Tab-separated table of C-alpha atoms and ligand atoms in Angstrom:
chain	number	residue	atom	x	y	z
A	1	UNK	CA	0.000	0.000	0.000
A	2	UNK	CA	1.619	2.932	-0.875
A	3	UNK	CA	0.980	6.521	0.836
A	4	UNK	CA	-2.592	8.286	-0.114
A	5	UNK	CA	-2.639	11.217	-2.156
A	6	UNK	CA	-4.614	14.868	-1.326
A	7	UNK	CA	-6.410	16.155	-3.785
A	8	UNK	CA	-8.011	20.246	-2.455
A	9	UNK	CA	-11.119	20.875	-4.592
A	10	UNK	CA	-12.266	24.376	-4.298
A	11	UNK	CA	-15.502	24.667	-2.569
A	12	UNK	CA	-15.836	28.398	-1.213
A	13	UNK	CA	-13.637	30.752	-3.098
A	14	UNK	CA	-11.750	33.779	-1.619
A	15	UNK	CA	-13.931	36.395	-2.534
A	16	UNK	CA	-17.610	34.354	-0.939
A	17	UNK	CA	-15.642	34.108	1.573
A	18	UNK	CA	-14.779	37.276	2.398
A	19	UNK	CA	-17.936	39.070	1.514
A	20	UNK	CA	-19.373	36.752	3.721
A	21	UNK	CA	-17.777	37.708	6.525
A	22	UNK	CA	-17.877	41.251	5.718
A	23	UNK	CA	-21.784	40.662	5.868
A	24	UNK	CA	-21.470	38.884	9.135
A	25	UNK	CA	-18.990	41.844	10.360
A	26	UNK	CA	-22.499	44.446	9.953
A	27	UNK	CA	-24.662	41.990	11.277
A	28	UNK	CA	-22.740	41.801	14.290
A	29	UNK	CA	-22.042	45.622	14.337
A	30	UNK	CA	-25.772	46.179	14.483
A	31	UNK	CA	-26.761	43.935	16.750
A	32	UNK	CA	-23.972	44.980	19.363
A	33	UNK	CA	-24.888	48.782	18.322
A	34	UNK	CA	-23.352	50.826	21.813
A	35	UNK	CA	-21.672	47.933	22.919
A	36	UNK	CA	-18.619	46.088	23.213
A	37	UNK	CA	-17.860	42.896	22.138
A	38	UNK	CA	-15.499	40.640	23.623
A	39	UNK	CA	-14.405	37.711	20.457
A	40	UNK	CA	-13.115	34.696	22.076
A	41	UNK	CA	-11.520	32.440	19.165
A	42	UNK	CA	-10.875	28.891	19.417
A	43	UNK	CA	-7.666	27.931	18.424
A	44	UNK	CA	-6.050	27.718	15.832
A	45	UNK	CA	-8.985	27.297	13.180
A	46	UNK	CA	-10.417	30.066	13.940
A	47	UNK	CA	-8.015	32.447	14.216
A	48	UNK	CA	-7.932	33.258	10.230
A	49	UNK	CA	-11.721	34.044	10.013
A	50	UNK	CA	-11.603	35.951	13.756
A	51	UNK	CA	-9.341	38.476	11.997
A	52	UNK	CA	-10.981	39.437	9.131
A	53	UNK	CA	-14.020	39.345	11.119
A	54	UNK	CA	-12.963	41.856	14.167
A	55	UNK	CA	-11.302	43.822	11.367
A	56	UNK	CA	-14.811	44.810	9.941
A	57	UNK	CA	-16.362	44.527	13.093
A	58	UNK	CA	-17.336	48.703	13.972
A	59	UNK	CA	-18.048	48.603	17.837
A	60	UNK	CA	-15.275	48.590	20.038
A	61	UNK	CA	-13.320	44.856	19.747
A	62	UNK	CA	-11.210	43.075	22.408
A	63	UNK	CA	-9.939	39.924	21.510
A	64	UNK	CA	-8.815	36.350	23.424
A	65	UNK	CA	-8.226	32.760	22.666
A	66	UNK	CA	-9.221	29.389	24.062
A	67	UNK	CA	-7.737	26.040	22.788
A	68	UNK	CA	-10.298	22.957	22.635
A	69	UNK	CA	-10.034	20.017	20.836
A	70	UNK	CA	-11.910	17.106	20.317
A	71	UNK	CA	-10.003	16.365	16.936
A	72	UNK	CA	-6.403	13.915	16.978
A	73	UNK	CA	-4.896	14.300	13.165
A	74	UNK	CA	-7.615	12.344	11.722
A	75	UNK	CA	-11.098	13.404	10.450
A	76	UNK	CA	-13.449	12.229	12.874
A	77	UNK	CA	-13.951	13.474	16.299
A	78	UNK	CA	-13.037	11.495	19.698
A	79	UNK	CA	-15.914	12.377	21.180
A	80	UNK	CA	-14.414	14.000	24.192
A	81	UNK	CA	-13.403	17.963	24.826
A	82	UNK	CA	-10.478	18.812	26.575
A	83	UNK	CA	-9.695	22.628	27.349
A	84	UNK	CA	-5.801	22.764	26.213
A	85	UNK	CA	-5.826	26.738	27.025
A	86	UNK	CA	-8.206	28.579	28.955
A	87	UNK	CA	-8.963	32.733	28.825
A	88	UNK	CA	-6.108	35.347	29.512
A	89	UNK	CA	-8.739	37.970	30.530
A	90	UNK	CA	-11.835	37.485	32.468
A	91	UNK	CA	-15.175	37.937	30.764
A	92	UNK	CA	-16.878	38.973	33.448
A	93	UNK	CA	-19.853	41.684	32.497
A	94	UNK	CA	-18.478	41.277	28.944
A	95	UNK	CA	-20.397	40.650	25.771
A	96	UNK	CA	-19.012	37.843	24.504
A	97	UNK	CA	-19.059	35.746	20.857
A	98	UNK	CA	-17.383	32.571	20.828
A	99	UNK	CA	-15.485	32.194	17.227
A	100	UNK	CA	-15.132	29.330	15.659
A	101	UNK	CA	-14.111	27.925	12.394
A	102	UNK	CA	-16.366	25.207	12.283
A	103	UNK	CA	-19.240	23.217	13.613
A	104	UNK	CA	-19.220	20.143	13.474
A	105	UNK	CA	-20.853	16.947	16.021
A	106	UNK	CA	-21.077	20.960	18.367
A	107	UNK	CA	-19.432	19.176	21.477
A	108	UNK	CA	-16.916	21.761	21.180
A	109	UNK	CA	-19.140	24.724	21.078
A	110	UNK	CA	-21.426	23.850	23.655
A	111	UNK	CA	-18.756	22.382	25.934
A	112	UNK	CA	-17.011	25.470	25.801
A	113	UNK	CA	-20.585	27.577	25.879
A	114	UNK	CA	-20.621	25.630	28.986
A	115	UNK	CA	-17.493	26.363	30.530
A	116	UNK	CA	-17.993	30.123	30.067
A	117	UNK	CA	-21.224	30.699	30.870
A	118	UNK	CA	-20.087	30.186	34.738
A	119	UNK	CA	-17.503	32.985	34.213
A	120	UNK	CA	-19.986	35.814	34.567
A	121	UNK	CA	-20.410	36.947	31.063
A	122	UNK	CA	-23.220	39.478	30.299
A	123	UNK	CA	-24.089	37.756	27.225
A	124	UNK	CA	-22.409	34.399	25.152
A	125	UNK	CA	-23.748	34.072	21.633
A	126	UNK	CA	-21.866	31.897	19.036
A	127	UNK	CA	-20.316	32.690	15.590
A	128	UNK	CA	-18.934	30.613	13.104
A	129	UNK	CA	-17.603	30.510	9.444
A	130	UNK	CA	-19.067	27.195	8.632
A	131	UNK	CA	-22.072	24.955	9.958
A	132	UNK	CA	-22.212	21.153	9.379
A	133	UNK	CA	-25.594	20.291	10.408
A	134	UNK	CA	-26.121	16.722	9.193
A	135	UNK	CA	-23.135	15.788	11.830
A	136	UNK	CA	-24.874	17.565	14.694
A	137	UNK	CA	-24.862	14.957	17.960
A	138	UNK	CA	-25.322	17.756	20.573
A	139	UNK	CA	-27.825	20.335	20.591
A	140	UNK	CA	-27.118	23.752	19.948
A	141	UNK	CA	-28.163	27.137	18.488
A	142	UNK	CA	-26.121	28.904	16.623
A	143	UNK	CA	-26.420	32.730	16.462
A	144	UNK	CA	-23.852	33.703	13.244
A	145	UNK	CA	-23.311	31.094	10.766
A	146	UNK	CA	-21.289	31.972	7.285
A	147	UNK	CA	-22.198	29.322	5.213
A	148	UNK	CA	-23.837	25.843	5.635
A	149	UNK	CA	-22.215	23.366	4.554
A	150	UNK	CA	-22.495	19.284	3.466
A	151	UNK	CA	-20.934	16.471	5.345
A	152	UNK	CA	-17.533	16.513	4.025
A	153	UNK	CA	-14.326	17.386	5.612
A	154	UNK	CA	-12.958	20.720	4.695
A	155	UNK	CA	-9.558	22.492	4.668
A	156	UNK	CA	-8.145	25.790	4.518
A	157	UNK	CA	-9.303	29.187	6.048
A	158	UNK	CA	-7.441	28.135	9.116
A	159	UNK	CA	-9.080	24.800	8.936
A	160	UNK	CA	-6.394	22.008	8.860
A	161	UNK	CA	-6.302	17.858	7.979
A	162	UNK	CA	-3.007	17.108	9.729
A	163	UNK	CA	-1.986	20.397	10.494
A	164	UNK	CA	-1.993	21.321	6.898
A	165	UNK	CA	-3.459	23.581	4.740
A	166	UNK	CA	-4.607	25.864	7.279
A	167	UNK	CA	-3.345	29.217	5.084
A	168	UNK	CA	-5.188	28.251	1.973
A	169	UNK	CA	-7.058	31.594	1.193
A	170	UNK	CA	-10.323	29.236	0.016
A	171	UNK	CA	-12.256	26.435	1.515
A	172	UNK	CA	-11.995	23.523	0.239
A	173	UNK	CA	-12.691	20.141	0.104
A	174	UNK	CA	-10.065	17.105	0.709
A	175	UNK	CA	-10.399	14.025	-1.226
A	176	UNK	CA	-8.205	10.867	-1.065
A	177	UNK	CA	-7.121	8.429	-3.930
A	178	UNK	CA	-4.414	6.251	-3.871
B	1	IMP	P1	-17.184	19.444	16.926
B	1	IMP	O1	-16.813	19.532	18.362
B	1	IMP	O2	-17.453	18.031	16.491
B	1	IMP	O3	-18.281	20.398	16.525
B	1	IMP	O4	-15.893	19.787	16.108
B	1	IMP	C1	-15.462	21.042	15.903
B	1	IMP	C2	-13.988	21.046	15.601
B	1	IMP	O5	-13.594	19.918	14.800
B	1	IMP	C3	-13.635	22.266	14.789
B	1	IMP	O6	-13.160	23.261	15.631
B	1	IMP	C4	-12.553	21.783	13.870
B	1	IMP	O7	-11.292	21.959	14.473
B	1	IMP	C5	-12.762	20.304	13.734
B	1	IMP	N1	-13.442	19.989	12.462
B	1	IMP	C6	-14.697	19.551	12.292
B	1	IMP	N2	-14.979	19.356	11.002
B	1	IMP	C7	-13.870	19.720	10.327
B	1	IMP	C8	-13.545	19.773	8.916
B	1	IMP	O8	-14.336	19.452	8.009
B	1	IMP	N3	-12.290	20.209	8.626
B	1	IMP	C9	-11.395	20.587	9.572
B	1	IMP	N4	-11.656	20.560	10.880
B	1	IMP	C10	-12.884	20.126	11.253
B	2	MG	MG1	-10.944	23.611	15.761
């Protein structure tokens, strides 16, 4: 058996992408019209949409970063969430959006969702670039979604397979022939 070969086929290009988010950015802007808005990203797949996001984003923006996974290097989740870094700053009284690059089974999102909601935020609403509803195990509303998507594992955007492909400008998806 010799080693499989990736094959990236473009699903979302650069500039959906971006207008997307741009969209997203005014929805967001509106809806926290007067307020601040505290972005907590989940590393590191978020991280690439969270910054083109806050940079559109036109009420005051401060930033932090958890780390979650529930993801080894393979495609399908382990079922468990393990918090791998927690908050620098405290959320307390803060508006906060959870970022995420993804949503997938949702264990992540709600475990986290969990997890902060005893830390005294004002508010905790949810944000993220893609939505993979057929997969859902856990229930879970989702308050800013950039696109839906099928079941099929993506890359780039931030979003990884093995670490890789993470700074592809476009999402795309990975298929496997050998
Ligand atoms: P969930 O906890 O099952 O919702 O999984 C969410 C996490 O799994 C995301 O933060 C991603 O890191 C990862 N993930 C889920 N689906 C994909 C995918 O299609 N491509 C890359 N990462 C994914
Ligand atoms: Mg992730």
């Amino acid at each position: 058996m010799g080693k499989m070969a990736e094959k990236i086929v473009e699903l979302i290009d650069e500039k959906k992408v971006d207008e997307r988010i741009h969209e997203l950015a005014g929805i967001i802007s509106r809806d926290y019209e007067g307020k601040e808005v505290r972005l907590v990203g989940i590393l590191k797949g978020a991280t690439f949409f969270m910054c083109e996001l806050a940079k559109r984003i036109t009420v005051p923006v401060s930033i932090d970063f958890m780390q979650a996974s529930s993801y080894g290097g393979a495609t399908e989740s382990s079922g468990t969430v393990r918090i791998r870094k927690d908050l620098d700053e405290s959320i307390e009284g803060k508006n906060v959006i959870i970022v995420e690059d993804i949503v997938d089974s949702g264990r992540t999102l709600a475990f986290l969702g969990e997890f902060l909601r005893s830390k005294g935020a004002a508010s905790i609403r949810y944000c993220t670039l893609l939505d993979k509803p057929d997969r859902r195990v856990v229930h879970l509303t989702v308050d800013y979604t950039g696109f839906v998507i099928p079941d099929k594992f993506v890359v780039g955007y931030g979003m990884d397979y093995d670490e890789k492909y993470r700074n592809l400008p476009y999402i795309g998806v990975i298929e496997f022939d050998d």
